[in-house]
CSV table of C-alpha atoms in Angstrom, one decimal:
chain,number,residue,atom,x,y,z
S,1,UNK,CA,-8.2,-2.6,13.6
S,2,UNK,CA,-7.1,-4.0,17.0
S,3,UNK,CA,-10.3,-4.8,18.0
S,4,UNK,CA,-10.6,-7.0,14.9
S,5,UNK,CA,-8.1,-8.9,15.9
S,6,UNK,CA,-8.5,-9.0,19.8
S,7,UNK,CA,-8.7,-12.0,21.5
S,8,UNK,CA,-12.5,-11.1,22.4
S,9,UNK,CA,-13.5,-10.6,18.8
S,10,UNK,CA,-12.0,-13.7,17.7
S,11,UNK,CA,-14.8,-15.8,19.9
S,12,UNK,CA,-17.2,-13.5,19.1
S,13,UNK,CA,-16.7,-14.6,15.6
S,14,UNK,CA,-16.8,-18.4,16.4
S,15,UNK,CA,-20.0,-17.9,18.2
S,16,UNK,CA,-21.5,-16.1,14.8
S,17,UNK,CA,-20.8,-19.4,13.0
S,18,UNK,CA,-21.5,-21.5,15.9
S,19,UNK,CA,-25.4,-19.6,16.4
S,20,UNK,CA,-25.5,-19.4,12.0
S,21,UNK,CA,-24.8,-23.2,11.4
S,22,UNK,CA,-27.1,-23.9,14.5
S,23,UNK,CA,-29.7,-22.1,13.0
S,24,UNK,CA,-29.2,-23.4,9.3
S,25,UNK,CA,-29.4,-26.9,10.8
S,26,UNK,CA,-32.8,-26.3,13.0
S,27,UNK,CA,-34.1,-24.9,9.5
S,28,UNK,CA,-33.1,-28.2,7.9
S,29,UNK,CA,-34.7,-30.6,10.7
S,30,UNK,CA,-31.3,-31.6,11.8
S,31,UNK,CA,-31.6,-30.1,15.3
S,32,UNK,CA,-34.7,-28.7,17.2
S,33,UNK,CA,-35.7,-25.2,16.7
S,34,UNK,CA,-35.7,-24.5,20.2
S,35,UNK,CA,-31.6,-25.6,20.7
S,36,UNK,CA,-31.2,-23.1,17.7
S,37,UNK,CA,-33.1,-20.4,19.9
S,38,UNK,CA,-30.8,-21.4,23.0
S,39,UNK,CA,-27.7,-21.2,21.0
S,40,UNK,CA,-28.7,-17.6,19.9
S,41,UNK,CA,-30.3,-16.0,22.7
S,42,UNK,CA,-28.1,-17.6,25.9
S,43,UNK,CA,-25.1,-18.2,23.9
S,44,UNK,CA,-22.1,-15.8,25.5
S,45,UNK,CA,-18.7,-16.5,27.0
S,46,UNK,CA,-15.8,-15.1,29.3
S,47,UNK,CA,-12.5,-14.8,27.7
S,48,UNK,CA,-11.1,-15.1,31.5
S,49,UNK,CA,-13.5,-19.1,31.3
S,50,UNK,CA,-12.4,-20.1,28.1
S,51,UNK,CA,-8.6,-19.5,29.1
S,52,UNK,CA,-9.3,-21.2,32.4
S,53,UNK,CA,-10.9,-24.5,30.7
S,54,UNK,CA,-8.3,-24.4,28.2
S,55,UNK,CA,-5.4,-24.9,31.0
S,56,UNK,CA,-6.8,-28.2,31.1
S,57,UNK,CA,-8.3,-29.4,27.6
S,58,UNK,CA,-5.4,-27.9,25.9
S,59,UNK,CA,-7.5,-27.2,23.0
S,60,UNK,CA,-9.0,-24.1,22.3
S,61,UNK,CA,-12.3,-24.7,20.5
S,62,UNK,CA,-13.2,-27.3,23.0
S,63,UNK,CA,-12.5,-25.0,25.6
S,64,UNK,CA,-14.8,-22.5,23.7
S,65,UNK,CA,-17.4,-24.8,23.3
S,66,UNK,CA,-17.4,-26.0,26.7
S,67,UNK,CA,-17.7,-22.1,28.0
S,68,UNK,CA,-20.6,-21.3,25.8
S,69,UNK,CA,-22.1,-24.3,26.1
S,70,UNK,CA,-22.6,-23.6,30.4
S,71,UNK,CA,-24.4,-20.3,29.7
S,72,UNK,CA,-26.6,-22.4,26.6
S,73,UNK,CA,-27.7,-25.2,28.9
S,74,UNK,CA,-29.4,-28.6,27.9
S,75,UNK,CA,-29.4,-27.2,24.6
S,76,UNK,CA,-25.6,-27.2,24.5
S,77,UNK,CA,-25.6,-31.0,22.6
S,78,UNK,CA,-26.8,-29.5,19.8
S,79,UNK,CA,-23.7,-27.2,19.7
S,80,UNK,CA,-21.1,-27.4,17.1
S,81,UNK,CA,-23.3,-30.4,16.1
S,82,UNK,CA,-21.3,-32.3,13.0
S,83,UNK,CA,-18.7,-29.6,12.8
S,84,UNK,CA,-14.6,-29.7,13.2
S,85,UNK,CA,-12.8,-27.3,15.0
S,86,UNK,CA,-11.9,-25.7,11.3
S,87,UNK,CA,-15.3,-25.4,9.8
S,88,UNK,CA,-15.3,-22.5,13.3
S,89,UNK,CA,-12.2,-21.2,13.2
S,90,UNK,CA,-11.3,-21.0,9.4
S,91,UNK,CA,-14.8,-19.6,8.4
S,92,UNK,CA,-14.3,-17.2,11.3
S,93,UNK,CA,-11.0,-15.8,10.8
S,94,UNK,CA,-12.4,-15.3,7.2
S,95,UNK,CA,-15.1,-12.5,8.9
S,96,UNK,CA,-11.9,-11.1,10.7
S,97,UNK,CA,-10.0,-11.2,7.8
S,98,UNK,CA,-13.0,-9.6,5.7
S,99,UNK,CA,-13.5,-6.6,7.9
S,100,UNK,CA,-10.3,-5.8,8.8
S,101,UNK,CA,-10.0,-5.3,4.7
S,102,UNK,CA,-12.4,-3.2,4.7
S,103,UNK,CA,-10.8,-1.0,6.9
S,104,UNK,CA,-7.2,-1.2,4.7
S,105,UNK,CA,-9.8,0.5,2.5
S,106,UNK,CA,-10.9,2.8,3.8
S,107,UNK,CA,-7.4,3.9,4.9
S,108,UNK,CA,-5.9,3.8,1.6
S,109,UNK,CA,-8.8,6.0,0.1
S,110,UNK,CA,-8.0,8.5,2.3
S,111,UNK,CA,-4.5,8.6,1.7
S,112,UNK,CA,-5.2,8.5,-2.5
S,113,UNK,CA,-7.6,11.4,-1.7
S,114,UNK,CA,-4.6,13.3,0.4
S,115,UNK,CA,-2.3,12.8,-2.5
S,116,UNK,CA,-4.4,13.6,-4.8
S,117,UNK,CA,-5.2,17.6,-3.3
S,118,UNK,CA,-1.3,17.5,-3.1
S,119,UNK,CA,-0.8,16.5,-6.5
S,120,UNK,CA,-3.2,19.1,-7.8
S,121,UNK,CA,-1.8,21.7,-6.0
S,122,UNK,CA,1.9,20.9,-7.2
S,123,UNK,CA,0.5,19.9,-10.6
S,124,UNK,CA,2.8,23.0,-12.4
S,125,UNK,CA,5.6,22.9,-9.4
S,126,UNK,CA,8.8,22.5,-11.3
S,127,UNK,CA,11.3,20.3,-10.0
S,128,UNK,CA,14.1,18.2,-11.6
S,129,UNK,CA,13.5,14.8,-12.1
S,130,UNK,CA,16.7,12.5,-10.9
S,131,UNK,CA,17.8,8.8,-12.2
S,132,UNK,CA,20.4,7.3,-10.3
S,133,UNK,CA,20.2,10.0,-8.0
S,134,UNK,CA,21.7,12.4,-10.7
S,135,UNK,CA,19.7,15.5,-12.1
S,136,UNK,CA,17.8,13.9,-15.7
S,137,UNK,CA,15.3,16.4,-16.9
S,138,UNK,CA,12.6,18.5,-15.6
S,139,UNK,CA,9.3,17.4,-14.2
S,140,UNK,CA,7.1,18.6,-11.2
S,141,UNK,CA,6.2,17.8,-7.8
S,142,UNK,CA,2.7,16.9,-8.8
S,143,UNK,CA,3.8,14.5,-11.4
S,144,UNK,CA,5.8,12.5,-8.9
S,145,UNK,CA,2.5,12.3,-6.5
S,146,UNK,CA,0.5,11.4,-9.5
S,147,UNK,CA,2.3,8.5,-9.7
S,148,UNK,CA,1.7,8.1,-6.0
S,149,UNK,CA,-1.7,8.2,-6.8
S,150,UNK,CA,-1.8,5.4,-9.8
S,151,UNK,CA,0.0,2.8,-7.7
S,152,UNK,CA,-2.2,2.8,-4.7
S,153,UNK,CA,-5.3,2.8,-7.0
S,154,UNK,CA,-3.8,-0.5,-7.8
S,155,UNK,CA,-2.9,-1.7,-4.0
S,156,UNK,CA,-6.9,-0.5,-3.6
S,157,UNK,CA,-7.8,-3.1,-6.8
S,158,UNK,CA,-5.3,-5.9,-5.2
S,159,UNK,CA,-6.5,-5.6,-2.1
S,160,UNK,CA,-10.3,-5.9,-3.1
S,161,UNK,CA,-9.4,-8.9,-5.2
S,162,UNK,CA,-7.6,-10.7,-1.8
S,163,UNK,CA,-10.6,-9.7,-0.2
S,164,UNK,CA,-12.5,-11.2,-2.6
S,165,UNK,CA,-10.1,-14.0,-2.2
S,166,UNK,CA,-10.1,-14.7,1.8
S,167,UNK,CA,-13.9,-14.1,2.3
S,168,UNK,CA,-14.8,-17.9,2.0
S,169,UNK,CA,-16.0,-20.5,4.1
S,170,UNK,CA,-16.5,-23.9,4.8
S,171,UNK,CA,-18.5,-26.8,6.9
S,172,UNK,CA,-17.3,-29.4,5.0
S,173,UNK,CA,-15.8,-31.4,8.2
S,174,UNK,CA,-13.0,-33.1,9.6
S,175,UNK,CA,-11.5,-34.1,5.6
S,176,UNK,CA,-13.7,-32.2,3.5
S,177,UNK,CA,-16.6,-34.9,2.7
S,178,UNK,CA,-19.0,-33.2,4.1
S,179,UNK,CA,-19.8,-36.6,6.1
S,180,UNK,CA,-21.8,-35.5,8.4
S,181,UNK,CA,-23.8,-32.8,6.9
S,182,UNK,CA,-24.9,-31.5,3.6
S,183,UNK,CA,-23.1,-29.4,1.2
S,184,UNK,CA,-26.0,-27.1,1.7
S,185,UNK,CA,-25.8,-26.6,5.3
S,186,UNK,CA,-22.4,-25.1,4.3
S,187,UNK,CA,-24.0,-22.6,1.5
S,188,UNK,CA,-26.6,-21.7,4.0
S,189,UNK,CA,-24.1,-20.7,6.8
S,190,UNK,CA,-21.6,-18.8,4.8
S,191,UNK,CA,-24.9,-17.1,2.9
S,192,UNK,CA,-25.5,-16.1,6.5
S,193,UNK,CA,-22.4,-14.9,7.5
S,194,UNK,CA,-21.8,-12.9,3.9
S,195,UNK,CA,-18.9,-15.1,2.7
S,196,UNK,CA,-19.0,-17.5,-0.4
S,197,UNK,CA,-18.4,-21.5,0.2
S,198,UNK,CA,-15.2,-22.8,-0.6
S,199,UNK,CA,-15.7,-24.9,-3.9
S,200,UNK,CA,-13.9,-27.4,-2.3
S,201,UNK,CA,-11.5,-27.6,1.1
S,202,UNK,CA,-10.1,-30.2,3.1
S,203,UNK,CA,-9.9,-30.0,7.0
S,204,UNK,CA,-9.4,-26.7,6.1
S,205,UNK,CA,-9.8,-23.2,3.8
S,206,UNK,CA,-6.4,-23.4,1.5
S,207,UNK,CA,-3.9,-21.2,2.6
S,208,UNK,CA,-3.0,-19.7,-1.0
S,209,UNK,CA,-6.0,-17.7,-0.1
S,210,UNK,CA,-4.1,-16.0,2.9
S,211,UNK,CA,-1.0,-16.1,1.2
S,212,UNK,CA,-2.5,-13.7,-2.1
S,213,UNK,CA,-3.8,-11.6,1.4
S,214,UNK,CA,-0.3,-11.3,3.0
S,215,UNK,CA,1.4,-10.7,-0.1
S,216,UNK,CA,-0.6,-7.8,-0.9
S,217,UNK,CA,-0.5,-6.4,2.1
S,218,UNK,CA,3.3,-6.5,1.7
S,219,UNK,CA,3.3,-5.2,-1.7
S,220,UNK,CA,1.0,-2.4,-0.3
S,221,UNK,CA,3.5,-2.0,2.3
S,222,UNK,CA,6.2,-1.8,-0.2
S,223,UNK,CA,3.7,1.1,-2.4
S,224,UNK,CA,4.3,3.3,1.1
S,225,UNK,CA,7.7,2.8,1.6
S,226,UNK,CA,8.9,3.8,-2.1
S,227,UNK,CA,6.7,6.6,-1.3
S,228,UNK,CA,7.8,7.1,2.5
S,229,UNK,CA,11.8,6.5,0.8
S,230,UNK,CA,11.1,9.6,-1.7
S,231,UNK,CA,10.6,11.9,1.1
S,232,UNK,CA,13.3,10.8,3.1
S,233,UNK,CA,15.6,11.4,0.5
S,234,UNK,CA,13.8,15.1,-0.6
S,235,UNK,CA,14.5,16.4,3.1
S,236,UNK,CA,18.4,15.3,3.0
S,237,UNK,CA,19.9,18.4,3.8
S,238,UNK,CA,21.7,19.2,0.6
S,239,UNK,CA,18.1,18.9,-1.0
S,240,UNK,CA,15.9,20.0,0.6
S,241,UNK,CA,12.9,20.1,-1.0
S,242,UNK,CA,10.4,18.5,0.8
S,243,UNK,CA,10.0,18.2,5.0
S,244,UNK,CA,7.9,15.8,6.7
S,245,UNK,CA,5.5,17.9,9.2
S,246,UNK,CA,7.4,19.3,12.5
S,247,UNK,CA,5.1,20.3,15.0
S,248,UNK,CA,5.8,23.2,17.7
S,249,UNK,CA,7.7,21.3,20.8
S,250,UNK,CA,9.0,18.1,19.4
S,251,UNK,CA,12.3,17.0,19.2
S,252,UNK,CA,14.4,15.5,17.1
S,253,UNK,CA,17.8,14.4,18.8
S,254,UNK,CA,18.6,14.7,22.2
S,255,UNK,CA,21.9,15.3,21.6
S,256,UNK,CA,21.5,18.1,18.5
S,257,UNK,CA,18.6,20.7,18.9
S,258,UNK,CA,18.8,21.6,15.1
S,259,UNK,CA,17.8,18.1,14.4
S,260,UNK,CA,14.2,17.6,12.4
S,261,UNK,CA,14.4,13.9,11.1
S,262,UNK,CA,12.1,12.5,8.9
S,263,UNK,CA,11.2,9.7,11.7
S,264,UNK,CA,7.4,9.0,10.3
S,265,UNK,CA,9.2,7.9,6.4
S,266,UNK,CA,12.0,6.0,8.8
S,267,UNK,CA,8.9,4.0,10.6
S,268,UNK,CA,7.1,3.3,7.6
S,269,UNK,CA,10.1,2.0,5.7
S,270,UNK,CA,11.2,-0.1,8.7
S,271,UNK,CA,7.7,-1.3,8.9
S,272,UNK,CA,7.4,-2.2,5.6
S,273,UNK,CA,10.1,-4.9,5.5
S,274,UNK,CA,8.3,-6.8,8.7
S,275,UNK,CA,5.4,-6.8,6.5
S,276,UNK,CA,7.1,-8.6,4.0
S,277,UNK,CA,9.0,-11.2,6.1
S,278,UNK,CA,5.3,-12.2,7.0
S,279,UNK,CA,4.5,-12.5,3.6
S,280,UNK,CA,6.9,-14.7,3.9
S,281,UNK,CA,5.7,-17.3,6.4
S,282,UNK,CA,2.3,-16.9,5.1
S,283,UNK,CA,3.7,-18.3,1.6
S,284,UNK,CA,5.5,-20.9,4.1
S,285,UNK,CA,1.8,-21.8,5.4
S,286,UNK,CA,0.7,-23.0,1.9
S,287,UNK,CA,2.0,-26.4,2.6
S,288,UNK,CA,0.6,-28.4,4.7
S,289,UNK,CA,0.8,-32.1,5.6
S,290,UNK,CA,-2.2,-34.0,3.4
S,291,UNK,CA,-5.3,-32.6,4.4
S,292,UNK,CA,-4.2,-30.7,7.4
S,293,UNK,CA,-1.6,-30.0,10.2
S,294,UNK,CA,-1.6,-27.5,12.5
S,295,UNK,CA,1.8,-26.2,11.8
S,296,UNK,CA,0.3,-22.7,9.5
S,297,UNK,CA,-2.3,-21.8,13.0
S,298,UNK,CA,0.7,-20.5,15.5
S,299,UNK,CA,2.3,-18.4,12.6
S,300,UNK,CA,-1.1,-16.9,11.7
S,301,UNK,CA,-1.8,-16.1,15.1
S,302,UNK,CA,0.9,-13.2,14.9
S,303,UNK,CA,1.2,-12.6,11.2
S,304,UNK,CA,-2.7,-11.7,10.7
S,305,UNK,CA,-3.1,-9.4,13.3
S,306,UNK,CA,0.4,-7.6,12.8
S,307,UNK,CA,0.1,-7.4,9.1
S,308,UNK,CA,-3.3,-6.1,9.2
S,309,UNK,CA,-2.3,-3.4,12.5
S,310,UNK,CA,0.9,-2.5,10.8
S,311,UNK,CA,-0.1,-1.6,7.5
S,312,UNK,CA,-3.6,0.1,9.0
S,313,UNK,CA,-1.0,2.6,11.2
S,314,UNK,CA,1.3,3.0,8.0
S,315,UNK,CA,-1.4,4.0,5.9
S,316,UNK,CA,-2.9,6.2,8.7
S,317,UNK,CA,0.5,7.7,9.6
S,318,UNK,CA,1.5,8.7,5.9
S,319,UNK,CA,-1.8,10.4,5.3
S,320,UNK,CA,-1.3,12.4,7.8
S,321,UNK,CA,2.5,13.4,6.8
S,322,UNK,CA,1.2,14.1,3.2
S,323,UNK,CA,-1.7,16.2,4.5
S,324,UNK,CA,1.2,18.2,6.2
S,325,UNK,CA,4.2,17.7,3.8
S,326,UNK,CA,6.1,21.1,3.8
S,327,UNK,CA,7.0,21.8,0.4
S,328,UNK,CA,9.9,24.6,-0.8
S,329,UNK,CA,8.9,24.8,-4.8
S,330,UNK,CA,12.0,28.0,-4.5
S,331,UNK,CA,14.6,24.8,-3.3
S,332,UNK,CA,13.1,22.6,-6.1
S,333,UNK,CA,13.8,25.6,-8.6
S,334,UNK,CA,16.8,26.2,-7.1
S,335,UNK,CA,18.4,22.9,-7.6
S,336,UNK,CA,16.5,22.7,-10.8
S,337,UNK,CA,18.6,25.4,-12.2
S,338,UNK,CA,21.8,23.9,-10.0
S,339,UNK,CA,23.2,21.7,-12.8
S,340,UNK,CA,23.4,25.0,-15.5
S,341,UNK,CA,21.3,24.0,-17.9
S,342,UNK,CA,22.6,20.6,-19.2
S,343,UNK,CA,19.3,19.1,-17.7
S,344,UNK,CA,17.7,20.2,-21.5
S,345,UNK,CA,20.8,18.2,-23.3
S,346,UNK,CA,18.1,15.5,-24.5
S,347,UNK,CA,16.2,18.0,-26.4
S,348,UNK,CA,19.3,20.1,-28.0
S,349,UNK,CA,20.2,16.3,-29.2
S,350,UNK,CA,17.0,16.2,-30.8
S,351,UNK,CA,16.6,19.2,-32.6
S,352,UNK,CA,20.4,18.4,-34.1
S,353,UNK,CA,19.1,15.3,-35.3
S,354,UNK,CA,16.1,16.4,-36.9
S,355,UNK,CA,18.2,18.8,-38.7
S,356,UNK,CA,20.1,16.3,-41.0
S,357,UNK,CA,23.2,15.9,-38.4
S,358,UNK,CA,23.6,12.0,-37.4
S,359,UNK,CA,22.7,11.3,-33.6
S,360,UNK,CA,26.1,10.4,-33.0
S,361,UNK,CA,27.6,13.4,-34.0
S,362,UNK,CA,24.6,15.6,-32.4
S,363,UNK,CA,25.7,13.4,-29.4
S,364,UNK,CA,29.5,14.4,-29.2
S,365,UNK,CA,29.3,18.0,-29.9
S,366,UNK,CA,26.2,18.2,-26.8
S,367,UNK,CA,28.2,16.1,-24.1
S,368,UNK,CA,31.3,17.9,-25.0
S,369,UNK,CA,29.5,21.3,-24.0
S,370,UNK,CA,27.6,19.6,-20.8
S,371,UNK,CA,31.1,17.9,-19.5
S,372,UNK,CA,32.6,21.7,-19.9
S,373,UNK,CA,29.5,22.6,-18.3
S,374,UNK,CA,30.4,20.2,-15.2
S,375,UNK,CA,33.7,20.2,-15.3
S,376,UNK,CA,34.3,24.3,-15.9
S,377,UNK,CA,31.2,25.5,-13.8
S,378,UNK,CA,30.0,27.6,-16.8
S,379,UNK,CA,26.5,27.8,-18.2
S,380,UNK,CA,25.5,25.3,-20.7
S,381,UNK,CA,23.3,27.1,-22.8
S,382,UNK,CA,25.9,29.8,-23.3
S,383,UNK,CA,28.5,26.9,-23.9
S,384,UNK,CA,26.1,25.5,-26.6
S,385,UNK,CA,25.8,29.3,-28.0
S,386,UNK,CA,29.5,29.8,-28.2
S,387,UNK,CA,30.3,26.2,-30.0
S,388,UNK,CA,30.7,26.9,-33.8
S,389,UNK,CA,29.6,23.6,-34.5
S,390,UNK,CA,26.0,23.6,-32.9
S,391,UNK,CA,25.7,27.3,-34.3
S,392,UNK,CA,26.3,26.2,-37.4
S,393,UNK,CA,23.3,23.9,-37.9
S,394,UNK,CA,20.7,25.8,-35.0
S,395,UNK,CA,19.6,29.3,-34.1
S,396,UNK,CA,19.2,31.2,-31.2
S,397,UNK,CA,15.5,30.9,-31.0
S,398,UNK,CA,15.8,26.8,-31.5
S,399,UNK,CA,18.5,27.1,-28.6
S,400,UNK,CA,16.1,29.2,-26.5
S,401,UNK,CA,12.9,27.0,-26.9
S,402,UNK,CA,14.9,24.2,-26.1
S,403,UNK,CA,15.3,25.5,-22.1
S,404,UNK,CA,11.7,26.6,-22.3
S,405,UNK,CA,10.1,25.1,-19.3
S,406,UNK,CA,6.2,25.2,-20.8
S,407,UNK,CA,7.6,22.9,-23.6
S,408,UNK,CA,9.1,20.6,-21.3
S,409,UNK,CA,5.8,20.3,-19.2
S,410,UNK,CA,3.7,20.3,-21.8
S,411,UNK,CA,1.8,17.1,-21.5
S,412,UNK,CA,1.3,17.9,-17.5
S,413,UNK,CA,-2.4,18.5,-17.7
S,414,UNK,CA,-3.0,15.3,-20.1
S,415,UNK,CA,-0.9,13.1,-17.6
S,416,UNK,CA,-3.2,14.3,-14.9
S,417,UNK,CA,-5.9,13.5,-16.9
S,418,UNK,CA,-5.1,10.0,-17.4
S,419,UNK,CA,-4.8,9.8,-14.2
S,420,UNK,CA,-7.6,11.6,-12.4
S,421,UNK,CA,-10.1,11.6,-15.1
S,422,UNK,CA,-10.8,14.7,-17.2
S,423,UNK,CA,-13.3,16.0,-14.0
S,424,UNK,CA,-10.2,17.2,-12.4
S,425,UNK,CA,-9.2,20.4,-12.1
S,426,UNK,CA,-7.2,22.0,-14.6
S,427,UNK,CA,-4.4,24.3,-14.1
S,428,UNK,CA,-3.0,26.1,-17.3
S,429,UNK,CA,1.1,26.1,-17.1
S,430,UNK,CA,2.5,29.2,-16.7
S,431,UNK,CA,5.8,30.1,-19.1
S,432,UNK,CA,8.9,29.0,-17.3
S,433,UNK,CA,12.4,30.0,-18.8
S,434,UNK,CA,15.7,29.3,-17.1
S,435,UNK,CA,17.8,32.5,-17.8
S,436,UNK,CA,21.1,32.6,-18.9
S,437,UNK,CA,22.9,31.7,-15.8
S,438,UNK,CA,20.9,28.6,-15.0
């Protein structure tokens, strides 16, 4: 990904357009054959050249031109014949901007792929599912990195589509009247190049285009941290569930040898909100005075490349801590069976209800026995047995199947269905009962 964006590749994509709309115009009669043929075969630069001239012209596709246009020879008049600096640099940045999605690709199918095994393998891991960062009901590991799963198989579609988006150009000139050459010069150079020809542009490709890019690349960004966030939280001490990977000899405080931190999740989350404050001045970038200033090229100069670099290494660097995520399913059963039971208070409302008693009612007489539950340290299933009133409408066997486990996580193997596609492998759930001290 740094190559993309290094100060060598970015020339070397001006000279693609440069040698393309050279020989799109030698095709057309504009220029001679034999100054397209220059162009291509002596065109080259120096980055150290280009720098040098630029000290002076203080412009750097002048100073471009002017280095290429040494090695080209006579030829050279025929370079960047009836362009503007734009038609180079916009339709350029649009082949950086195009590969270096391709690579976010890439990177974020390996990462689905890494959740995916994981998800598989914790499909029937119980766990407790929190809102509010309080114990709700049951669920399991692999449902949470199902969701993982879903959400970055939509950063994958939004990411083609602002691919889709960025990949245009133009050689429409100085305003976007294509005064000095034809509209078909410009669909023969993009055709070239693999882009698609802006329908219309001014000096310039619109820059609602790169804002859909940096904003997805933010909300990408944001897809990791949530996930990055997740694990943090699951390795807190008093949880304990999950563990980023530790490898033999690091360290993880210099002052407290005990110490393994979650510092991959940390980066990624830290990471994350940069990406969005350049989502930011990309949305900043849209407007621009009439048909162009030059006020969205400085910001773009930093925001393209460290969007696209950052999110490449966030991608790459949670793949690798999912691929090596230590999970304790015996922690997540553990604290699964920490609150006593009143995690399966929803489903002992239910069965009340369906039984002719109104939901209010069904309502008091369950919290009653969950807040003695909390407040008493007892079990809640005995609670619920030794309450007159829920006795008196349920049996035991009701009272049993509601802290059945296998009814709970019933719908797991549809959900991952949905969600993988019915070739996935299937893994029958077990029977999980809490006992009678849960």
């Amino acid at each position: 990904m740094g190559r993309i964006w290094s100060e060598e590749r970015r020339y070397e994509t001006w000279l693609q357009v440069e040698i393309a709309a050279a020989q799109v115009m030698a095709d057309a009669g504009i220029i001679p054959q034999e100054a397209a043929r220059d162009v291509r075969e002596r065109g080259t630069f120096d980055v150290a050249r280009i720098a040098a001239i630029e000290e002076t012209t203080q412009h750097d596709v002048i100073a471009f031109t002017t280095a290429v246009a040494e090695h080209v020879g006579p030829s050279a008049r025929w370079l960047h014949f009836g362009l503007t600096s734009s038609d180079v640099v916009d339709t350029a940045q649009a082949l950086q901007m195009r590969d270096a999605c391709d690579l976010l690709l890439k990177d974020v199918e390996a990462l689905a792929e890494a959740v995916r095994a994981r998800a598989d393998e914790h499909r029937q891991t119980p766990m407790i599912g929190r809102t509010h960062g309080v114990h709700a009901e049951p669920m399991t590991f692999g449902l949470k990195l199902a969701l993982w799963y879903a959400e970055l198989r939509r950063d994958e579609e939004r990411l083609r589509r602002a691919r889709t988006a960025v990949a245009v150009g133009k050689i429409s000139g100085a305003v976007g009247t294509y005064a000095h050459l034809d509209p078909s010069i410009e669909a023969g150079v993009c055709r070239a190049l693999g882009l698609e020809p802006a329908p219309v542009s001014s000096q310039v490709i619109q820059r609602d285009r790169h804002a859909e890019l940096l904003s997805t690349i933010a909300i990408t960004g944001a897809s990791l941290e949530k996930f990055a966030l997740e694990v943090r939280g699951l390795q807190k001490t008093e949880i304990g569930e999950v563990e980023e990977p530790f490898a033999k000899g690091q360290k993880g405080s210099s002052a407290m040898p005990h110490k393994r931190n979650p510092i991959g999740c940390e980066q990624i989350c830290g990471l994350a909100r940069l990406l969005r404050g350049n989502a930011h001045a990309a949305l900043e970038n849209v407007a621009l005075w009439h048909e162009r200033d030059i006020s969205h090229s400085s910001v773009e100069r930093v925001i393209l490349p460290d969007s696209f670099i950052a999110l490449d290494h966030m991608l790459r660097r949670l793949t690798r801590i999912v691929k090596g995520l230590v999970v304790h399913p015996d922690r997540m059963r553990e604290n699964l069976e920490r609150s006593r039971g009143v995690v399966f208070s929803g489903t002992v409302l239910l069965e009340l209800a369906q039984r002719g008693i109104s939901r209010e009612q069904a309502y008091e007489w369950v919290q009653r026995n969950a807040m003695r539950s909390y407040d008493e340290k007892k079990d809640f299933k005995q609670l619920l047995l030794d309450d007159k009133d829920v006795m008196g409408v349920l049996d035991r066997k009701t009272v049993d199947d509601a802290f059945d486990l296998k009814v709970q996580l019933r719908h797991v193997d549809q959900i991952f269905d949905r969600v993988f596609g019915a070739a996935a492998a299937s893994t029958k759930a077990g029977s999980w009962k809490l006992g009678a001290g849960s």
